[in-house]
Short mmCIF file of C-alpha atoms and ligand atoms in Angstrom, two decimals:
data_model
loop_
_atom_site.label_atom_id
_atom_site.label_comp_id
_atom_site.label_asym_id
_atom_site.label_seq_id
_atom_site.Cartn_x
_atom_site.Cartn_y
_atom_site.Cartn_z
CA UNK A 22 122.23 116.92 92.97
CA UNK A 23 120.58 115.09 89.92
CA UNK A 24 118.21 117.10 87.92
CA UNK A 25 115.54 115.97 85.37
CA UNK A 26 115.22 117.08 81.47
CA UNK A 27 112.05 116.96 79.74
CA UNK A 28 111.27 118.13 76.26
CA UNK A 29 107.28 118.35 76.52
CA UNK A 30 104.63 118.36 73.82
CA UNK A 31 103.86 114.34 73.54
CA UNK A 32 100.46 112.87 74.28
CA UNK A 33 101.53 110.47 76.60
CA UNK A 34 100.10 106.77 75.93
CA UNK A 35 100.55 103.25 77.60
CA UNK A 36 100.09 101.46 80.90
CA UNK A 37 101.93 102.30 84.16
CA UNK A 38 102.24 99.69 86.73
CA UNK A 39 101.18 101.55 90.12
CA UNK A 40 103.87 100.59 93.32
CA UNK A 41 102.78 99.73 97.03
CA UNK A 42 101.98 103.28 98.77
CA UNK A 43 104.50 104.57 100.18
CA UNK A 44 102.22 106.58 103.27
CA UNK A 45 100.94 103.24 104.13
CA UNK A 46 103.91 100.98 103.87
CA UNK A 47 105.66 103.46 106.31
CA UNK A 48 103.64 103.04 109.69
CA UNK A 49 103.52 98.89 108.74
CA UNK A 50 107.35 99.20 109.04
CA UNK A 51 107.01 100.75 111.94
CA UNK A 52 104.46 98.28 113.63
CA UNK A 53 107.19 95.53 113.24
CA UNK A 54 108.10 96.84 116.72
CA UNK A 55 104.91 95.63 118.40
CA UNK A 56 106.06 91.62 117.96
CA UNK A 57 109.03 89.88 118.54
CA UNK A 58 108.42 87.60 115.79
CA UNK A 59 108.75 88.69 111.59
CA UNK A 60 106.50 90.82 109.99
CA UNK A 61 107.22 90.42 106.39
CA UNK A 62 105.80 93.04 103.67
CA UNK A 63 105.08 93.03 100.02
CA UNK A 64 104.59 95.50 97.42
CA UNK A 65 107.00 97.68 99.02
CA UNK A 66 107.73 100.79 96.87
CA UNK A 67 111.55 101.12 96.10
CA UNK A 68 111.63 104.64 96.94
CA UNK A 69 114.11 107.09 99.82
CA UNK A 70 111.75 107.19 102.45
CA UNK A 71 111.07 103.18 102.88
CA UNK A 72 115.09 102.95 103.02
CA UNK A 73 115.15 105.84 105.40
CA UNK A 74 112.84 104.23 108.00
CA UNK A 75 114.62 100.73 107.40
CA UNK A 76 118.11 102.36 108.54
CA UNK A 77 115.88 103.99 111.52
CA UNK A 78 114.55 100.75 112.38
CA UNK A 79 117.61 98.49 112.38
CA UNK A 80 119.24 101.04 114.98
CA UNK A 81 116.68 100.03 117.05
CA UNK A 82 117.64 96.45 116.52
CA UNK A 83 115.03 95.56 114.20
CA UNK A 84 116.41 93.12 111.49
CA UNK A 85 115.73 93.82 108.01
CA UNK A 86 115.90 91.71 105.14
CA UNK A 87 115.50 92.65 101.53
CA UNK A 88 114.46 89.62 99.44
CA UNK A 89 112.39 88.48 95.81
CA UNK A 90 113.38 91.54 94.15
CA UNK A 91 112.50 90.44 90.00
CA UNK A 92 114.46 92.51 87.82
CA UNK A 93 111.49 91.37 85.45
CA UNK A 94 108.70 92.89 87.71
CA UNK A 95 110.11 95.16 89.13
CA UNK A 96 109.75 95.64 93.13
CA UNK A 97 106.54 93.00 92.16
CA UNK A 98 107.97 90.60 94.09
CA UNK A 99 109.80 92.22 96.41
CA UNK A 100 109.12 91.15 100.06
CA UNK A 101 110.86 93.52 103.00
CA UNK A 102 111.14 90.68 106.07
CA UNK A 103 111.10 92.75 109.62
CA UNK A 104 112.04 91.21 112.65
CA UNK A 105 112.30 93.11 116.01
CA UNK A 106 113.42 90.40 118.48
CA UNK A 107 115.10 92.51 120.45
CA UNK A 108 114.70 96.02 120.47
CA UNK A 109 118.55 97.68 121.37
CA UNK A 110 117.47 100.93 121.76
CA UNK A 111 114.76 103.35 122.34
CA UNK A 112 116.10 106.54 120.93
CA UNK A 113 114.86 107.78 117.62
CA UNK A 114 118.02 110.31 117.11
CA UNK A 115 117.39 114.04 115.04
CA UNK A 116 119.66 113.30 112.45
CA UNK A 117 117.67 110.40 111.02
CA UNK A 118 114.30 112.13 112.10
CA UNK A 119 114.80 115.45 110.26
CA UNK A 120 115.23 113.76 106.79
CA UNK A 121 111.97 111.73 107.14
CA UNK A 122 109.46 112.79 109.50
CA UNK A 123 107.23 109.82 109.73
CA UNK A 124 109.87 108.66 112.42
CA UNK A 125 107.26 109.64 114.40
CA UNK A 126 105.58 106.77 113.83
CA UNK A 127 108.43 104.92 116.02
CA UNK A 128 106.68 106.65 119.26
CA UNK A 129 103.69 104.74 119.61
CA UNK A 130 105.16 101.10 119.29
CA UNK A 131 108.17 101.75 121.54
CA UNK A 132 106.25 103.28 124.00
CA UNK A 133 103.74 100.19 124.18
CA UNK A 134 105.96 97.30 123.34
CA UNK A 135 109.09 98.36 125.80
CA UNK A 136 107.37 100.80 127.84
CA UNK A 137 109.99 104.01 126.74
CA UNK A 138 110.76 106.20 123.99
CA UNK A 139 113.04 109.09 122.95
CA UNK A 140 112.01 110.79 119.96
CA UNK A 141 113.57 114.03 118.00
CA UNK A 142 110.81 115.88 117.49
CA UNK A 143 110.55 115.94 113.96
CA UNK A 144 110.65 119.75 113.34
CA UNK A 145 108.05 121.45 110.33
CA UNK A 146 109.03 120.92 106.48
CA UNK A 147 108.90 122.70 103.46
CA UNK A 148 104.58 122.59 103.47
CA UNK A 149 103.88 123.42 107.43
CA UNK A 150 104.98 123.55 110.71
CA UNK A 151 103.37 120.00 111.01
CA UNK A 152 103.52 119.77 114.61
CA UNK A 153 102.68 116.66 116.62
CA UNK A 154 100.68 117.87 119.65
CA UNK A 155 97.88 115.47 118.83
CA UNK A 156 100.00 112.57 118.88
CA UNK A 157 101.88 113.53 122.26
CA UNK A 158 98.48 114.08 123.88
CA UNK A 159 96.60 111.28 122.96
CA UNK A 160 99.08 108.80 124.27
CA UNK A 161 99.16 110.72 127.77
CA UNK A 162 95.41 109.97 127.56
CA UNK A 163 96.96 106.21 127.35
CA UNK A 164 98.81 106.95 130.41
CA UNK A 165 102.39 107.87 128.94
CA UNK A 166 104.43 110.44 131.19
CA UNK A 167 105.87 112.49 127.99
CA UNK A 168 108.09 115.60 128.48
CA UNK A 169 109.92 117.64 125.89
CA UNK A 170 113.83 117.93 126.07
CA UNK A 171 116.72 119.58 123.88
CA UNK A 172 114.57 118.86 120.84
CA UNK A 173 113.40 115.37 121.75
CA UNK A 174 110.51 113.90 122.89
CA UNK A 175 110.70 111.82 126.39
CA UNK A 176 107.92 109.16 126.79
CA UNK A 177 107.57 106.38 129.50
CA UNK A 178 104.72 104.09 129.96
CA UNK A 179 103.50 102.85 133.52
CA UNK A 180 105.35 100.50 135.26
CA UNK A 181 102.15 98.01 134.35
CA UNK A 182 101.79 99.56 130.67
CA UNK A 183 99.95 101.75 128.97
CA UNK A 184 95.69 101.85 129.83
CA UNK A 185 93.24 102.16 127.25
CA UNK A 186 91.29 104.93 127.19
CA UNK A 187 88.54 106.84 124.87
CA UNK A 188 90.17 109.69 122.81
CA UNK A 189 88.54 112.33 120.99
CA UNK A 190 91.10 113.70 118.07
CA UNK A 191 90.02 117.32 117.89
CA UNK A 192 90.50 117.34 114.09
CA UNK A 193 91.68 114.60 111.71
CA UNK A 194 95.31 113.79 111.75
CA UNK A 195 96.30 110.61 109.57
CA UNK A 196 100.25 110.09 111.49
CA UNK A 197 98.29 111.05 115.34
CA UNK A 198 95.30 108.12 114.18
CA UNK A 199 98.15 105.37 113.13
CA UNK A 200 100.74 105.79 116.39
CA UNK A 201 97.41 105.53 118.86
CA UNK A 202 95.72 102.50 116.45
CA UNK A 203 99.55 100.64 117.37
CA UNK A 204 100.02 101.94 120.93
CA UNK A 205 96.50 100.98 121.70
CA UNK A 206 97.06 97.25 120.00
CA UNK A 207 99.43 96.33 123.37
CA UNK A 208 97.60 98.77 125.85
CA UNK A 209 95.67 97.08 128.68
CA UNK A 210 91.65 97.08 128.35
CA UNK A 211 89.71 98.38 125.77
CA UNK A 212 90.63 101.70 123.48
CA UNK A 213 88.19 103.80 121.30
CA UNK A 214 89.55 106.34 119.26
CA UNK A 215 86.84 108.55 117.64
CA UNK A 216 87.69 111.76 114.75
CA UNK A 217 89.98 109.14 113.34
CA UNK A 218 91.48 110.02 109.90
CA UNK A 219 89.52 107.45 107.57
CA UNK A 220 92.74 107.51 104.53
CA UNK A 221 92.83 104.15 102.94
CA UNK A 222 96.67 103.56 104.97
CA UNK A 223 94.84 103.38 108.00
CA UNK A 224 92.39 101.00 107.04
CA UNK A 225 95.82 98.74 105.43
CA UNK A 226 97.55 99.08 109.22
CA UNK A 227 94.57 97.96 110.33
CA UNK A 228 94.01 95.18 108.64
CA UNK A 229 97.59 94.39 109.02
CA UNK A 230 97.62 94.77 112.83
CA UNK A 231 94.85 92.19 112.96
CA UNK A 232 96.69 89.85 110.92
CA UNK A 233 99.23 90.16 113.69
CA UNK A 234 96.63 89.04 116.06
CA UNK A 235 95.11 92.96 117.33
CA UNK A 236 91.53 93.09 117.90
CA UNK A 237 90.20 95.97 115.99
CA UNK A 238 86.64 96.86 114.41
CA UNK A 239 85.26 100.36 113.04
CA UNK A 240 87.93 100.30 110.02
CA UNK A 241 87.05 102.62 107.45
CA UNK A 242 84.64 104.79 109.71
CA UNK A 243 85.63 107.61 112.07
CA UNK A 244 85.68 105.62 115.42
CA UNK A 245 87.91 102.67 115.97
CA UNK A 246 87.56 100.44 119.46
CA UNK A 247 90.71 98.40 119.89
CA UNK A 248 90.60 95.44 122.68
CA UNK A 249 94.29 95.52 124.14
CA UNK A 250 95.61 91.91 123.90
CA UNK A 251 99.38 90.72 125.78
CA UNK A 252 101.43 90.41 122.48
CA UNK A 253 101.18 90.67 118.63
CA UNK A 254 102.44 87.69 116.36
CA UNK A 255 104.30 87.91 112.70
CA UNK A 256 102.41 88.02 109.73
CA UNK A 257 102.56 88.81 105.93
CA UNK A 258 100.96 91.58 105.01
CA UNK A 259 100.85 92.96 100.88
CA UNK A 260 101.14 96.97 100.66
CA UNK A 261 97.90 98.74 99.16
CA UNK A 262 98.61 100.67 95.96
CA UNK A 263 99.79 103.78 96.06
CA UNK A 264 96.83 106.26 95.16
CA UNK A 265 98.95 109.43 94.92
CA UNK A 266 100.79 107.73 92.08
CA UNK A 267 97.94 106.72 90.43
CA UNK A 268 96.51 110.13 90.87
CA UNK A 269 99.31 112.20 89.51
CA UNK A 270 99.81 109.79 86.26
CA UNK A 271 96.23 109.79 85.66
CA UNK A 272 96.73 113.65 85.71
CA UNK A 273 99.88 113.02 83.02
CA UNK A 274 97.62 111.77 80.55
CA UNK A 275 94.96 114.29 81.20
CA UNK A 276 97.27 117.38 81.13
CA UNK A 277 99.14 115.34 77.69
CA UNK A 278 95.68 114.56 76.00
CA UNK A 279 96.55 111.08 76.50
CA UNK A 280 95.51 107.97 77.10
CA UNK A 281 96.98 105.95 80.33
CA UNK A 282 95.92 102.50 81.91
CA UNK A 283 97.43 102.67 85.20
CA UNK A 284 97.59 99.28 86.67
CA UNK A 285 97.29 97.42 90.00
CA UNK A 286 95.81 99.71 92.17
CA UNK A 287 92.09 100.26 92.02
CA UNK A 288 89.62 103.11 91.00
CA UNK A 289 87.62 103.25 94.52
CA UNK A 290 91.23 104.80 96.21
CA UNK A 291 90.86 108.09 93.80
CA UNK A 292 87.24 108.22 93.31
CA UNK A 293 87.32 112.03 94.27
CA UNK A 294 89.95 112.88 91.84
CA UNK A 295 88.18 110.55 89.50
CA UNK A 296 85.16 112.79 90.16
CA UNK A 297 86.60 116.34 89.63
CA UNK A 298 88.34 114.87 86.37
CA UNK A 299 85.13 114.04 84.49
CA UNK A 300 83.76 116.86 85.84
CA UNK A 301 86.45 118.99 84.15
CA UNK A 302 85.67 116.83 81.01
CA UNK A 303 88.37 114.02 81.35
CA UNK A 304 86.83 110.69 80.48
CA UNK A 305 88.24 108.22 83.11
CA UNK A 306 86.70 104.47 83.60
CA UNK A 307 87.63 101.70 85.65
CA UNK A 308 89.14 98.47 84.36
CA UNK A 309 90.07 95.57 85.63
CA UNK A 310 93.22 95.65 87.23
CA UNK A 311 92.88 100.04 88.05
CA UNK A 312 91.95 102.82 86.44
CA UNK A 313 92.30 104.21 82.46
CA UNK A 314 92.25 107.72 81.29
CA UNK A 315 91.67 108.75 77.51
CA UNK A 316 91.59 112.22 76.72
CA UNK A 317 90.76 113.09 72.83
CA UNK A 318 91.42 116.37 72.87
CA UNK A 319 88.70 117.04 74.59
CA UNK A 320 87.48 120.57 76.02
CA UNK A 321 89.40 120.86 79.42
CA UNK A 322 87.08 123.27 82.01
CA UNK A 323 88.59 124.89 84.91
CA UNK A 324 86.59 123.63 88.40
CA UNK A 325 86.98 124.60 91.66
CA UNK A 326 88.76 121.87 94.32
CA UNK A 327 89.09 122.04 98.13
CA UNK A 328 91.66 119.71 99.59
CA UNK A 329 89.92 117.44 102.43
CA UNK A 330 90.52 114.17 104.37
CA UNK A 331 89.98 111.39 102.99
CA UNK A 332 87.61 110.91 101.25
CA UNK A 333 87.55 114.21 99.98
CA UNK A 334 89.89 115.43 97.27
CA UNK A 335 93.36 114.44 98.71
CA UNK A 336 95.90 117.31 99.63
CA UNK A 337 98.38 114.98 98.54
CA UNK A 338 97.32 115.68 94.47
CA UNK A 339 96.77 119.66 95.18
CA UNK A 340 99.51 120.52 93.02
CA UNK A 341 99.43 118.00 90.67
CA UNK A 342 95.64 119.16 89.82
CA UNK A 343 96.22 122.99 90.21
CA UNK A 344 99.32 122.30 87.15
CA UNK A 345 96.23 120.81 85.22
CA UNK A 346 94.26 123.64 85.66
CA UNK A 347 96.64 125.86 84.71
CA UNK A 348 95.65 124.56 80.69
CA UNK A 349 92.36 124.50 80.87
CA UNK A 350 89.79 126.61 79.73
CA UNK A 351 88.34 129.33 82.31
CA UNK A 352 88.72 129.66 85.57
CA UNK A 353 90.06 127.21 88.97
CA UNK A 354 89.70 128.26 92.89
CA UNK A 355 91.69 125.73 94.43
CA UNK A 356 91.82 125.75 97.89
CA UNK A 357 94.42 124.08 100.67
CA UNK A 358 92.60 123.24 103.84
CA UNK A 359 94.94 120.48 105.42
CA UNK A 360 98.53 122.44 105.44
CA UNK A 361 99.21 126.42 105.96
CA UNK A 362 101.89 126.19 103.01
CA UNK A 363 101.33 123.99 100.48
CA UNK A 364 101.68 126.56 97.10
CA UNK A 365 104.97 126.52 96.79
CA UNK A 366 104.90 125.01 93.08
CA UNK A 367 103.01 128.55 92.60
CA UNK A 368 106.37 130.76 92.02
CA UNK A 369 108.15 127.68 89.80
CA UNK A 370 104.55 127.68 87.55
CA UNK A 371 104.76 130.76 87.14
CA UNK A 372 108.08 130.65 85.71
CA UNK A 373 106.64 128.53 82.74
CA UNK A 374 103.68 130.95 82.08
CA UNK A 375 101.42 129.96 85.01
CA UNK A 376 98.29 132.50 85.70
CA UNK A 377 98.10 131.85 89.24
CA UNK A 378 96.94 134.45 92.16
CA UNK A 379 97.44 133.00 95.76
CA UNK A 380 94.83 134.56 98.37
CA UNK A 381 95.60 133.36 101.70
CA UNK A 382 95.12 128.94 101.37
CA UNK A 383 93.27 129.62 98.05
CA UNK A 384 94.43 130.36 94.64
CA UNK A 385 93.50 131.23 91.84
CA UNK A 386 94.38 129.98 88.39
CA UNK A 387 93.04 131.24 84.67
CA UNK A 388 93.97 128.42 82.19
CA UNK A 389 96.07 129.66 79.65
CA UNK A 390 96.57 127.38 76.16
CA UNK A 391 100.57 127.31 76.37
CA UNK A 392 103.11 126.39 79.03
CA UNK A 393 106.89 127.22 78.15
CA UNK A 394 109.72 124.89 79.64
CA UNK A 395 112.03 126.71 81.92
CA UNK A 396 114.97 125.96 84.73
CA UNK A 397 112.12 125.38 87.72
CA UNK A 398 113.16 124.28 91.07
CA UNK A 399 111.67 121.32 93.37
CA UNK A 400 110.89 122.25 96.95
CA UNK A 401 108.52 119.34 98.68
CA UNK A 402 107.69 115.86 97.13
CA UNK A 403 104.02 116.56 95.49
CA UNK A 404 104.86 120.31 94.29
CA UNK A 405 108.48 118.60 92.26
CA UNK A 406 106.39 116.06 90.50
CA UNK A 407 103.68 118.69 89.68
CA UNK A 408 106.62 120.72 87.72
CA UNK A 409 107.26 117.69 86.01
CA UNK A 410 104.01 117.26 85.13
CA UNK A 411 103.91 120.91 83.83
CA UNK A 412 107.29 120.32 81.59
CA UNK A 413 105.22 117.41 79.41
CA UNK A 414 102.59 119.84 78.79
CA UNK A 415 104.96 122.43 77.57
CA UNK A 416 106.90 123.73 74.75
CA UNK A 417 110.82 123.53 74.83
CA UNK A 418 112.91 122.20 77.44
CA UNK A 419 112.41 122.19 81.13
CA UNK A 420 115.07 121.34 83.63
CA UNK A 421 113.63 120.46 87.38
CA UNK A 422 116.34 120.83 89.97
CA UNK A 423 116.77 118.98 93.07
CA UNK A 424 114.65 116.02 92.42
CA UNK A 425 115.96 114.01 95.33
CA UNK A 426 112.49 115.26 96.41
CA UNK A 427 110.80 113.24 94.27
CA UNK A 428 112.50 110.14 94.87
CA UNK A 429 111.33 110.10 98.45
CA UNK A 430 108.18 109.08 97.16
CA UNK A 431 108.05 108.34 93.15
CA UNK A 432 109.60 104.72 92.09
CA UNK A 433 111.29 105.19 88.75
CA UNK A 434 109.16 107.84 87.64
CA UNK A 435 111.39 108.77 84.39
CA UNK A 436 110.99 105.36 83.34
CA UNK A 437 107.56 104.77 83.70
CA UNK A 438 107.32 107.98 81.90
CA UNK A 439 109.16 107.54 79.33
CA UNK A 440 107.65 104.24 78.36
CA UNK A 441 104.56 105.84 77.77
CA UNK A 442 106.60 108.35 75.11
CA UNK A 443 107.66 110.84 77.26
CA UNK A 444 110.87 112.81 76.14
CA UNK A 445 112.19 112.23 80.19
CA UNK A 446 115.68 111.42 81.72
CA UNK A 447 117.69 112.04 84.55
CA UNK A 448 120.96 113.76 84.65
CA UNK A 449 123.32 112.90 87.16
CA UNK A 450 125.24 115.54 88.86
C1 EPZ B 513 100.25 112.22 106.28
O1 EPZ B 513 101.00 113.20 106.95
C2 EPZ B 513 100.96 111.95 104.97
N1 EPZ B 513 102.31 111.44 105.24
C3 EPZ B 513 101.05 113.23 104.15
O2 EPZ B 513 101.66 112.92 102.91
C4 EPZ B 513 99.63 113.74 103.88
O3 EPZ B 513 99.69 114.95 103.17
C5 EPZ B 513 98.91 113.95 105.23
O4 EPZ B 513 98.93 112.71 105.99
C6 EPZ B 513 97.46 114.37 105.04
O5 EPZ B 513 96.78 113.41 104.29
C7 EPZ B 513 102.46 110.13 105.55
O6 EPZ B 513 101.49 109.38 105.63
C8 EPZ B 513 103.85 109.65 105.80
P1 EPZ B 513 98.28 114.84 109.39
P2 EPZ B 513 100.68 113.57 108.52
O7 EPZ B 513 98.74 114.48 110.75
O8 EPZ B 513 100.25 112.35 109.21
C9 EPZ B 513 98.20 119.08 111.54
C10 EPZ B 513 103.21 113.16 101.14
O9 EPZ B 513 103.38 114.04 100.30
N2 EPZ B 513 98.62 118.35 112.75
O10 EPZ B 513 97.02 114.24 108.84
O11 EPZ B 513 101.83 114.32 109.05
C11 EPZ B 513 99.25 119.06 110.43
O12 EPZ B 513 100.20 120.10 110.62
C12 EPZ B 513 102.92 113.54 102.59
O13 EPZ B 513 103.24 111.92 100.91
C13 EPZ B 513 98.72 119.03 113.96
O14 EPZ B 513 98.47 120.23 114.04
O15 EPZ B 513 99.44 114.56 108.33
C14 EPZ B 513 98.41 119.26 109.19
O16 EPZ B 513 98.14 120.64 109.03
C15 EPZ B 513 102.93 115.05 102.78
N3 EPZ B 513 99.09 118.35 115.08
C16 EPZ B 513 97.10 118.53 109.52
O17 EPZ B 513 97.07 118.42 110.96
C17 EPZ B 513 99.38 117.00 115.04
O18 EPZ B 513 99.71 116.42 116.09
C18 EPZ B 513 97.01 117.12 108.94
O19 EPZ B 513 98.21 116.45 109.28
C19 EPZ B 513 99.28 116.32 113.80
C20 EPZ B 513 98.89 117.01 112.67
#
């Protein structure tokens, strides 16, 4: 298993180019299945999961095509071309499911494009049992017969196809809101979905399902009406930026006393972060083409954070922020309200010199001036990258182990760290 070495104490300046978002490009892979014709995608990141869901999707006899890839741009140009014809088969089997649970996204287009689906269930990971009760109910609501076998999940439509219907989500749930938004796109009649999660993916899908021809309106509120239609056409649709990225660099050069231009992606996707960073005495401004962050040794103040749905402060940069707490003056309460596990950087801080006391989903953390590098281990994808974040901020070596976590969702992060003077790289085991 590869490992990454950093030697920290640089202050971290340069421009990163920010990759397509890899929680958004996901469920547009997975609404190739609701046309027969291509669906073809740009600004796909090059990262584990996208090639995960591609292998899922071509054993369902979707045909995927990899094309425009720049070795000047990057993935710039990259365009993924899907094409589900014919789909071959309906089963979604465990052993692909397990390693990347937004499989689950599969459910909802099989069940309303052939009528049939069987699903592993995708089982809980590393932050949460992450269960996906909403999903399964909601699409009964549509009319689906769904029962629960060996581990898998066993859905059939109506002989006529699914109905809409009105659903209620009882809470927020970003993977339950994109399966119904696709299922409902083919259902018969008119579908309003209301406590829909409002994260800047679903408004992409959207806007990507009605480029395929889906009527939709209410995107980026928390009630979306859908007006069934026969069949969805191909279209080309350009992945949004990846916010989490540009969140968790713009953290680099904060926790670095740096000064980072992160590039194509756009300040309004991490206004909350952008927020609780000035707050904390970051300057951060928006420029043309995304977001720059110049920190002059300024005073760094511990504030408090709650994790929320979108657009509250995303879950997804919990750890990232709680490692940048960790050096700055005073005191942080940060608190995890979307998943029952997420602190398991915690222990591996703590290992470098961390103060942190977890209470139940909030912890606390006293800023201390100095971090000291130390063997740390990676767990889940955000928590890795936050101990990577921790080993530029401190002194001596740190070695993060198991960072196949981190390339499910981080494209060439060693590079575009080490362009911006990190003292970064990746040894292969
Ligand atoms: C998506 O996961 C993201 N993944 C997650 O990013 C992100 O943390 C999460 O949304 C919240 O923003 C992708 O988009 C691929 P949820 P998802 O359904 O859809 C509970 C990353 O690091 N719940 O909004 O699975 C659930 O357990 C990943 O990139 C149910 O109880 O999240 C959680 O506590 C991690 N029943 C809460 O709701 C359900 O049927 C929110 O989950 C569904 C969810």
């Amino acid at each position: 298993m590869d490992k990454i070495r950093i030697r920290g104490g640089q202050s971290l300046s340069g421009t990163i180019p920010i990759a397509g978002a890899k929680n958004a490009a996901l469920p547009l892979m997975a609404a190739c299945l609701l046309s027969d014709e291509e669906l073809a995608l740009s600004n796909i990141p090059h990262v584990a999961d996208i090639a995960s869901l591609a292998a899922l999707l071509a054993q369902h006899g979707v045909r995927v095509s990899l094309n425009g890839d720049d070795p000047n741009q990057g993935c710039q140009g990259r365009v993924m071309g899907l094409r589900a014809e014919t789909i071959t088969n309906t089963e979604a089997p465990y052993e692909l499911v397990r390693k990347m649970r937004a499989s689950i996204l599969v459910l909802g287009p099989l069940l309303a494009r052939v009528g049939k689906a069987r699903v592993s269930l995708p089982g809980g990971c590393a932050i949460g049992t992450r269960p996906v009760d909403l999903h399964l109910k909601a699409l009964e609501q549509l009319g689906a017969t769904i029962e629960i076998d060996e581990g898998y999940i066993n859905a059939f439509a109506p002989e006529d196809g699914l109905k809409g219907a009105h659903i209620t989500f009882p809470f927020v749930s970003v993977g339950a809101t994109e399966n119904l938004l696709m299922a409902a796109c083919l259902a018969q009649g008119e579908t309003v979905l209301s406590n829909v999660a409002r994260e800047p993916e679903i408004t992409d899908l959207a806007e990507c399902l009605i480029a395929m021809g889906a009527q939709i309106s209410g995107l980026g509120t928390d009630r979306l009406t859908i007006q069934g239609c026969e069949k969805l056409h191909g279209a080309h649709h350009k992945v949004l930026p990846d916010r989490i990225e540009t969140g968790t660099y713009m953290i680099a050069a904060a926790i670095t006393d740096g000064h980072i231009e992160l590039t194509n992606t756009r300040y309004d996707l991490v206004e909350a972060l952008c927020d609780k960073l000035i707050e904390a005495g970051v300057p951060v401004s928006e420029t043309e083409t995304g977001v720059l962050v110049e920190r002059h040794h300024g005073k760094l103040t511990g504030i408090d954070v709650m994790t929320e749905p979108y657009p509250g402060f995303p879950t997804d940069l919990q750890a990232q922020f709680m490692t940048l707490m960790t050096k700055a003056q005073g005191a942080a309460m940060i608190t995890e309200s979307i998943f029952e596990n997420r602190f398991m950087h915690v222990p591996e801080l703590a290992r470098m010199g961390a103060r942190i006391n977890v209470h139940g989903s909030s912890a606390m953390v006293r800023g201390t001036k100095t971090l000291k590098g130390a063997p740390v281990m990676a767990t889940d994808l955000r928590a890795s990258v936050s101990l990577i974040l921790a080993g530029l901020a401190s002194s001596g070596e740190t070695i993060v182990n198991r960072v196949y976590h981190l390339d499910r969702g981080y494209e060439r992060l060693e590079e575009k760290l080490a362009a911006c003077g990190a003292e970064i790289e990746r040894l292969k085991e």
